[in-house]
Amino acid sequence: MREFLVVGHDAPTTPDFSLEDLPGGAGRLDLLCRCVTDGLLTSHGVREDARVHLVLGDAFTLTFDGAAVRQLHPDERSTAARIRAALERREDAIGHQPVEPSPGVSLVRKDFETTLAVLSDRGTPIQLHAEGAPVTDAARPDHPVFVLSDHREFAAGETDALASAEARRVSLGPRALHANQAITVAHNWLDTDGFSRY
Ligand SMILES: C[S@@+](CC[C@H](N)C(=O)[O-])C[C@H]1O[C@@H](n2cnc3c(N)ncnc32)[C@H](O)[C@@H]1O
């Protein structure tokens, strides 16, 4: 299993956003949708051993599970529509009880710190950061939980939570990538046993 936790600092927490303005009015939801696509889809299939978790405005965590999700398409608009449909059920997410608006998609009222703690219990957290230690020197855990930020730098509280979770800080290369690009490189690192098997 491999998991990706992406922090959407400006992401919507209510469904009242337009599918026509994902980069602006929807707080870079275009980027988060690309993270879902690149985290779960290959050219002709779904990575069943992968999950993508989006932290929305530090209020909700929305999860796409590759093993169960259906009808996930590679375009941003249809993924954003799935996210909007999930947020339409937000009042049903009571306490830490998730709602599942469609198979493999769940919404829970958990902030970054809480979700990171849950994921760190079952996997090994790795903070992806351009200034981290080279990925080629890093061990490949059986169950990595890669943590990424959106278009913003990690906030101080998030960095503190990552330190508490003992997350290593790992770089995929010297150039700062978009979060979805970093997800693709991380997949490739695992797919190729550390860039060695092709
Ligand atoms: C667009 S970047 C964030 C931009 C932000 N201004 C910064 O410099 O961190 C999005 C995310 O992708 C990941 N990322 C980007 N480039 C990376 C790299 N070279 N190595 C590892 N992770 C990277 C990080 O998690 C980063 O927070």
mmCIF file of C-alpha atoms in Angstrom, residues 2-197:
data_model
loop_
_atom_site.group_PDB
_atom_site.id
_atom_site.type_symbol
_atom_site.label_atom_id
_atom_site.label_comp_id
_atom_site.label_asym_id
_atom_site.label_seq_id
_atom_site.Cartn_x
_atom_site.Cartn_y
_atom_site.Cartn_z
ATOM 1 C CA ARG A 2 1.107 3.537 -0.753
ATOM 2 C CA GLU A 3 -0.748 6.605 0.422
ATOM 3 C CA PHE A 4 -0.561 10.284 -0.404
ATOM 4 C CA LEU A 5 -1.732 13.009 1.937
ATOM 5 C CA VAL A 6 -2.027 16.390 0.240
ATOM 6 C CA VAL A 7 -2.684 19.578 2.173
ATOM 7 C CA GLY A 8 -5.140 21.860 0.387
ATOM 8 C CA HIS A 9 -4.673 25.106 2.274
ATOM 9 C CA ASP A 10 -7.195 27.103 0.232
ATOM 10 C CA ALA A 11 -9.440 24.205 -0.762
ATOM 11 C CA PRO A 12 -13.201 24.566 -0.373
ATOM 12 C CA THR A 13 -14.985 23.022 2.602
ATOM 13 C CA THR A 14 -18.473 23.669 1.246
ATOM 14 C CA PRO A 15 -19.952 22.678 -2.131
ATOM 15 C CA ASP A 16 -20.694 26.220 -3.283
ATOM 16 C CA PHE A 17 -17.935 26.532 -5.820
ATOM 17 C CA SER A 18 -18.067 26.584 -9.598
ATOM 18 C CA LEU A 19 -16.634 23.815 -11.734
ATOM 19 C CA GLU A 20 -15.793 26.596 -14.210
ATOM 20 C CA ASP A 21 -13.234 28.205 -11.870
ATOM 21 C CA LEU A 22 -11.256 25.444 -10.135
ATOM 22 C CA PRO A 23 -7.916 27.326 -9.977
ATOM 23 C CA GLY A 24 -9.423 30.568 -8.629
ATOM 24 C CA GLY A 25 -12.708 30.501 -6.754
ATOM 25 C CA ALA A 26 -12.250 26.855 -5.782
ATOM 26 C CA GLY A 27 -8.831 27.439 -4.151
ATOM 27 C CA ARG A 28 -6.583 25.489 -6.536
ATOM 28 C CA LEU A 29 -8.901 22.522 -6.636
ATOM 29 C CA ASP A 30 -7.501 21.909 -10.130
ATOM 30 C CA LEU A 31 -4.178 20.986 -8.530
ATOM 31 C CA LEU A 32 -5.807 18.720 -5.953
ATOM 32 C CA CYS A 33 -7.786 16.954 -8.694
ATOM 33 C CA ARG A 34 -4.555 16.311 -10.587
ATOM 34 C CA CYS A 35 -3.123 14.814 -7.386
ATOM 35 C CA VAL A 36 -6.047 12.374 -7.296
ATOM 36 C CA THR A 37 -5.562 11.483 -10.953
ATOM 37 C CA ASP A 38 -1.804 11.048 -10.748
ATOM 38 C CA GLY A 39 -2.081 9.235 -7.439
ATOM 39 C CA LEU A 40 -4.588 6.643 -8.639
ATOM 40 C CA LEU A 41 -4.738 6.380 -12.407
ATOM 41 C CA THR A 42 -2.361 4.832 -14.900
ATOM 42 C CA SER A 43 -2.812 4.924 -18.660
ATOM 43 C CA HIS A 44 -5.304 2.079 -18.694
ATOM 44 C CA GLY A 45 -6.148 1.357 -15.127
ATOM 45 C CA VAL A 46 -6.384 2.209 -11.451
ATOM 46 C CA ARG A 47 -3.660 1.671 -8.883
ATOM 47 C CA GLU A 48 -5.551 -0.546 -6.461
ATOM 48 C CA ASP A 49 -2.728 -0.347 -3.928
ATOM 49 C CA ALA A 50 -2.927 3.433 -3.581
ATOM 50 C CA ARG A 51 -5.021 5.979 -1.705
ATOM 51 C CA VAL A 52 -5.057 9.759 -1.992
ATOM 52 C CA HIS A 53 -6.214 11.878 0.934
ATOM 53 C CA LEU A 54 -6.951 15.573 0.466
ATOM 54 C CA VAL A 55 -7.057 17.819 3.505
ATOM 55 C CA LEU A 56 -9.622 20.504 2.709
ATOM 56 C CA GLY A 57 -9.116 23.773 4.550
ATOM 57 C CA ASP A 58 -7.848 21.902 7.626
ATOM 58 C CA ALA A 59 -11.452 20.934 8.379
ATOM 59 C CA PHE A 60 -12.192 17.797 6.338
ATOM 60 C CA THR A 61 -10.211 14.932 4.847
ATOM 61 C CA LEU A 62 -11.493 13.476 1.594
ATOM 62 C CA THR A 63 -10.142 10.071 0.591
ATOM 63 C CA PHE A 64 -10.086 8.344 -2.799
ATOM 64 C CA ASP A 65 -9.274 4.643 -2.435
ATOM 65 C CA GLY A 66 -7.923 3.008 -5.598
ATOM 66 C CA ALA A 67 -9.175 -0.420 -4.518
ATOM 67 C CA ALA A 68 -12.799 0.656 -4.394
ATOM 68 C CA VAL A 69 -13.262 3.793 -6.460
ATOM 69 C CA ARG A 70 -15.422 3.529 -9.586
ATOM 70 C CA GLN A 71 -15.798 5.796 -12.615
ATOM 71 C CA LEU A 72 -12.751 7.931 -11.831
ATOM 72 C CA HIS A 73 -11.832 9.798 -14.997
ATOM 73 C CA PRO A 74 -8.590 11.601 -15.807
ATOM 74 C CA ASP A 75 -10.100 15.053 -16.303
ATOM 75 C CA GLU A 76 -10.061 17.568 -13.474
ATOM 76 C CA ARG A 77 -13.669 18.670 -13.886
ATOM 77 C CA SER A 78 -15.239 15.277 -13.229
ATOM 78 C CA THR A 79 -12.997 14.717 -10.198
ATOM 79 C CA ALA A 80 -13.953 18.167 -8.883
ATOM 80 C CA ALA A 81 -17.593 17.200 -9.340
ATOM 81 C CA ARG A 82 -16.976 14.113 -7.173
ATOM 82 C CA ILE A 83 -15.416 16.352 -4.513
ATOM 83 C CA ARG A 84 -18.368 18.735 -4.674
ATOM 84 C CA ALA A 85 -20.811 15.844 -4.349
ATOM 85 C CA ALA A 86 -18.901 14.670 -1.274
ATOM 86 C CA LEU A 87 -19.061 18.147 0.277
ATOM 87 C CA GLU A 88 -22.825 18.190 -0.318
ATOM 88 C CA ARG A 89 -22.913 15.412 2.293
ATOM 89 C CA ARG A 90 -20.703 17.295 4.777
ATOM 90 C CA GLU A 91 -23.475 17.655 7.377
ATOM 91 C CA ASP A 92 -23.708 13.845 7.522
ATOM 92 C CA ALA A 93 -20.039 13.646 8.580
ATOM 93 C CA ILE A 94 -20.634 13.829 12.314
ATOM 94 C CA GLY A 95 -17.753 13.578 14.764
ATOM 95 C CA HIS A 96 -15.128 11.340 13.202
ATOM 96 C CA GLN A 97 -17.741 9.251 11.404
ATOM 97 C CA PRO A 98 -17.044 9.321 7.636
ATOM 98 C CA VAL A 99 -19.653 9.563 4.899
ATOM 99 C CA GLU A 100 -19.172 7.610 1.674
ATOM 100 C CA PRO A 101 -20.976 9.468 -1.110
ATOM 101 C CA SER A 102 -19.797 6.947 -3.713
ATOM 102 C CA PRO A 103 -17.762 3.714 -3.585
ATOM 103 C CA GLY A 104 -14.151 4.404 -2.663
ATOM 104 C CA VAL A 105 -14.747 8.065 -1.817
ATOM 105 C CA SER A 106 -15.123 9.114 1.805
ATOM 106 C CA LEU A 107 -15.334 12.404 3.657
ATOM 107 C CA VAL A 108 -14.502 12.761 7.333
ATOM 108 C CA ARG A 109 -14.313 15.752 9.635
ATOM 109 C CA LYS A 110 -10.609 15.479 10.422
ATOM 110 C CA ASP A 111 -7.890 18.117 10.191
ATOM 111 C CA PHE A 112 -4.335 17.583 8.957
ATOM 112 C CA GLU A 113 -2.873 16.683 12.333
ATOM 113 C CA THR A 114 -5.559 14.104 13.112
ATOM 114 C CA THR A 115 -5.380 12.475 9.685
ATOM 115 C CA LEU A 116 -1.589 12.392 9.788
ATOM 116 C CA ALA A 117 -1.729 10.648 13.179
ATOM 117 C CA VAL A 118 -4.138 8.013 11.826
ATOM 118 C CA LEU A 119 -2.055 7.358 8.713
ATOM 119 C CA SER A 120 1.204 7.283 10.674
ATOM 120 C CA ASP A 121 -0.212 4.489 12.823
ATOM 121 C CA ARG A 122 -0.559 2.204 9.816
ATOM 122 C CA GLY A 123 2.273 3.463 7.572
ATOM 123 C CA THR A 124 5.569 5.316 7.477
ATOM 124 C CA PRO A 125 5.168 9.069 6.991
ATOM 125 C CA ILE A 126 7.526 10.749 4.520
ATOM 126 C CA GLN A 127 7.396 14.488 3.986
ATOM 127 C CA LEU A 128 8.119 15.302 0.358
ATOM 128 C CA HIS A 129 10.096 18.516 0.095
ATOM 129 C CA ALA A 130 12.520 19.844 -2.512
ATOM 130 C CA GLU A 131 15.046 20.576 0.232
ATOM 131 C CA GLY A 132 14.899 17.167 1.891
ATOM 132 C CA ALA A 133 17.458 14.368 1.835
ATOM 133 C CA PRO A 134 17.944 12.682 -1.563
ATOM 134 C CA VAL A 135 15.353 10.014 -2.237
ATOM 135 C CA THR A 136 18.089 7.792 -3.649
ATOM 136 C CA ASP A 137 19.534 7.540 -0.117
ATOM 137 C CA ALA A 138 16.178 6.791 1.514
ATOM 138 C CA ALA A 139 14.844 3.381 2.528
ATOM 139 C CA ARG A 140 11.642 2.331 0.777
ATOM 140 C CA PRO A 141 9.070 1.393 3.406
ATOM 141 C CA ASP A 142 6.438 -1.274 2.742
ATOM 142 C CA HIS A 143 3.682 1.225 3.409
ATOM 143 C CA PRO A 144 4.825 4.772 2.703
ATOM 144 C CA VAL A 145 2.575 7.710 3.492
ATOM 145 C CA PHE A 146 3.842 10.601 1.386
ATOM 146 C CA VAL A 147 2.855 14.022 2.668
ATOM 147 C CA LEU A 148 2.740 16.933 0.248
ATOM 148 C CA SER A 149 1.671 20.529 0.291
ATOM 149 C CA ASP A 150 -0.330 22.222 -2.461
ATOM 150 C CA HIS A 151 0.932 25.467 -4.029
ATOM 151 C CA ARG A 152 1.911 26.827 -0.605
ATOM 152 C CA GLU A 153 4.749 25.956 1.744
ATOM 153 C CA PHE A 154 3.845 23.705 4.716
ATOM 154 C CA ALA A 155 2.501 25.842 7.590
ATOM 155 C CA ALA A 156 4.351 25.878 10.922
ATOM 156 C CA GLY A 157 1.716 23.725 12.648
ATOM 157 C CA GLU A 158 1.928 21.148 9.866
ATOM 158 C CA THR A 159 5.707 21.030 10.133
ATOM 159 C CA ASP A 160 5.344 20.494 13.897
ATOM 160 C CA ALA A 161 2.871 17.650 13.335
ATOM 161 C CA LEU A 162 5.240 16.044 10.822
ATOM 162 C CA ALA A 163 8.072 16.287 13.362
ATOM 163 C CA SER A 164 5.853 14.659 16.017
ATOM 164 C CA ALA A 165 5.078 11.850 13.588
ATOM 165 C CA GLU A 166 8.831 11.461 12.977
ATOM 166 C CA ALA A 167 8.352 11.948 9.253
ATOM 167 C CA ARG A 168 11.549 11.959 7.242
ATOM 168 C CA ARG A 169 11.972 14.873 4.825
ATOM 169 C CA VAL A 170 12.826 13.522 1.397
ATOM 170 C CA SER A 171 13.608 15.274 -1.894
ATOM 171 C CA LEU A 172 12.779 13.833 -5.315
ATOM 172 C CA GLY A 173 15.192 16.172 -7.061
ATOM 173 C CA PRO A 174 16.625 19.670 -7.015
ATOM 174 C CA ARG A 175 13.741 21.321 -8.847
ATOM 175 C CA ALA A 176 10.505 22.292 -7.125
ATOM 176 C CA LEU A 177 7.704 20.358 -8.830
ATOM 177 C CA HIS A 178 3.959 20.648 -8.739
ATOM 178 C CA ALA A 179 2.489 18.343 -6.113
ATOM 179 C CA ASN A 180 0.942 16.034 -8.728
ATOM 180 C CA GLN A 181 4.294 15.799 -10.511
ATOM 181 C CA ALA A 182 5.959 14.865 -7.230
ATOM 182 C CA ILE A 183 3.345 12.102 -6.801
ATOM 183 C CA THR A 184 4.245 10.704 -10.221
ATOM 184 C CA VAL A 185 7.955 10.659 -9.372
ATOM 185 C CA ALA A 186 7.268 9.020 -6.000
ATOM 186 C CA HIS A 187 5.228 6.298 -7.740
ATOM 187 C CA ASN A 188 8.075 5.790 -10.188
ATOM 188 C CA TRP A 189 10.580 5.496 -7.347
ATOM 189 C CA LEU A 190 8.501 2.673 -5.859
ATOM 190 C CA ASP A 191 7.547 1.080 -9.198
ATOM 191 C CA THR A 192 11.206 0.763 -10.204
ATOM 192 C CA ASP A 193 12.623 -0.311 -6.832
ATOM 193 C CA GLY A 194 14.428 2.971 -6.447
ATOM 194 C CA PHE A 195 14.959 3.837 -10.126
ATOM 195 C CA SER A 196 16.765 0.552 -10.745
ATOM 196 C CA ARG A 197 14.275 -1.858 -12.377
#
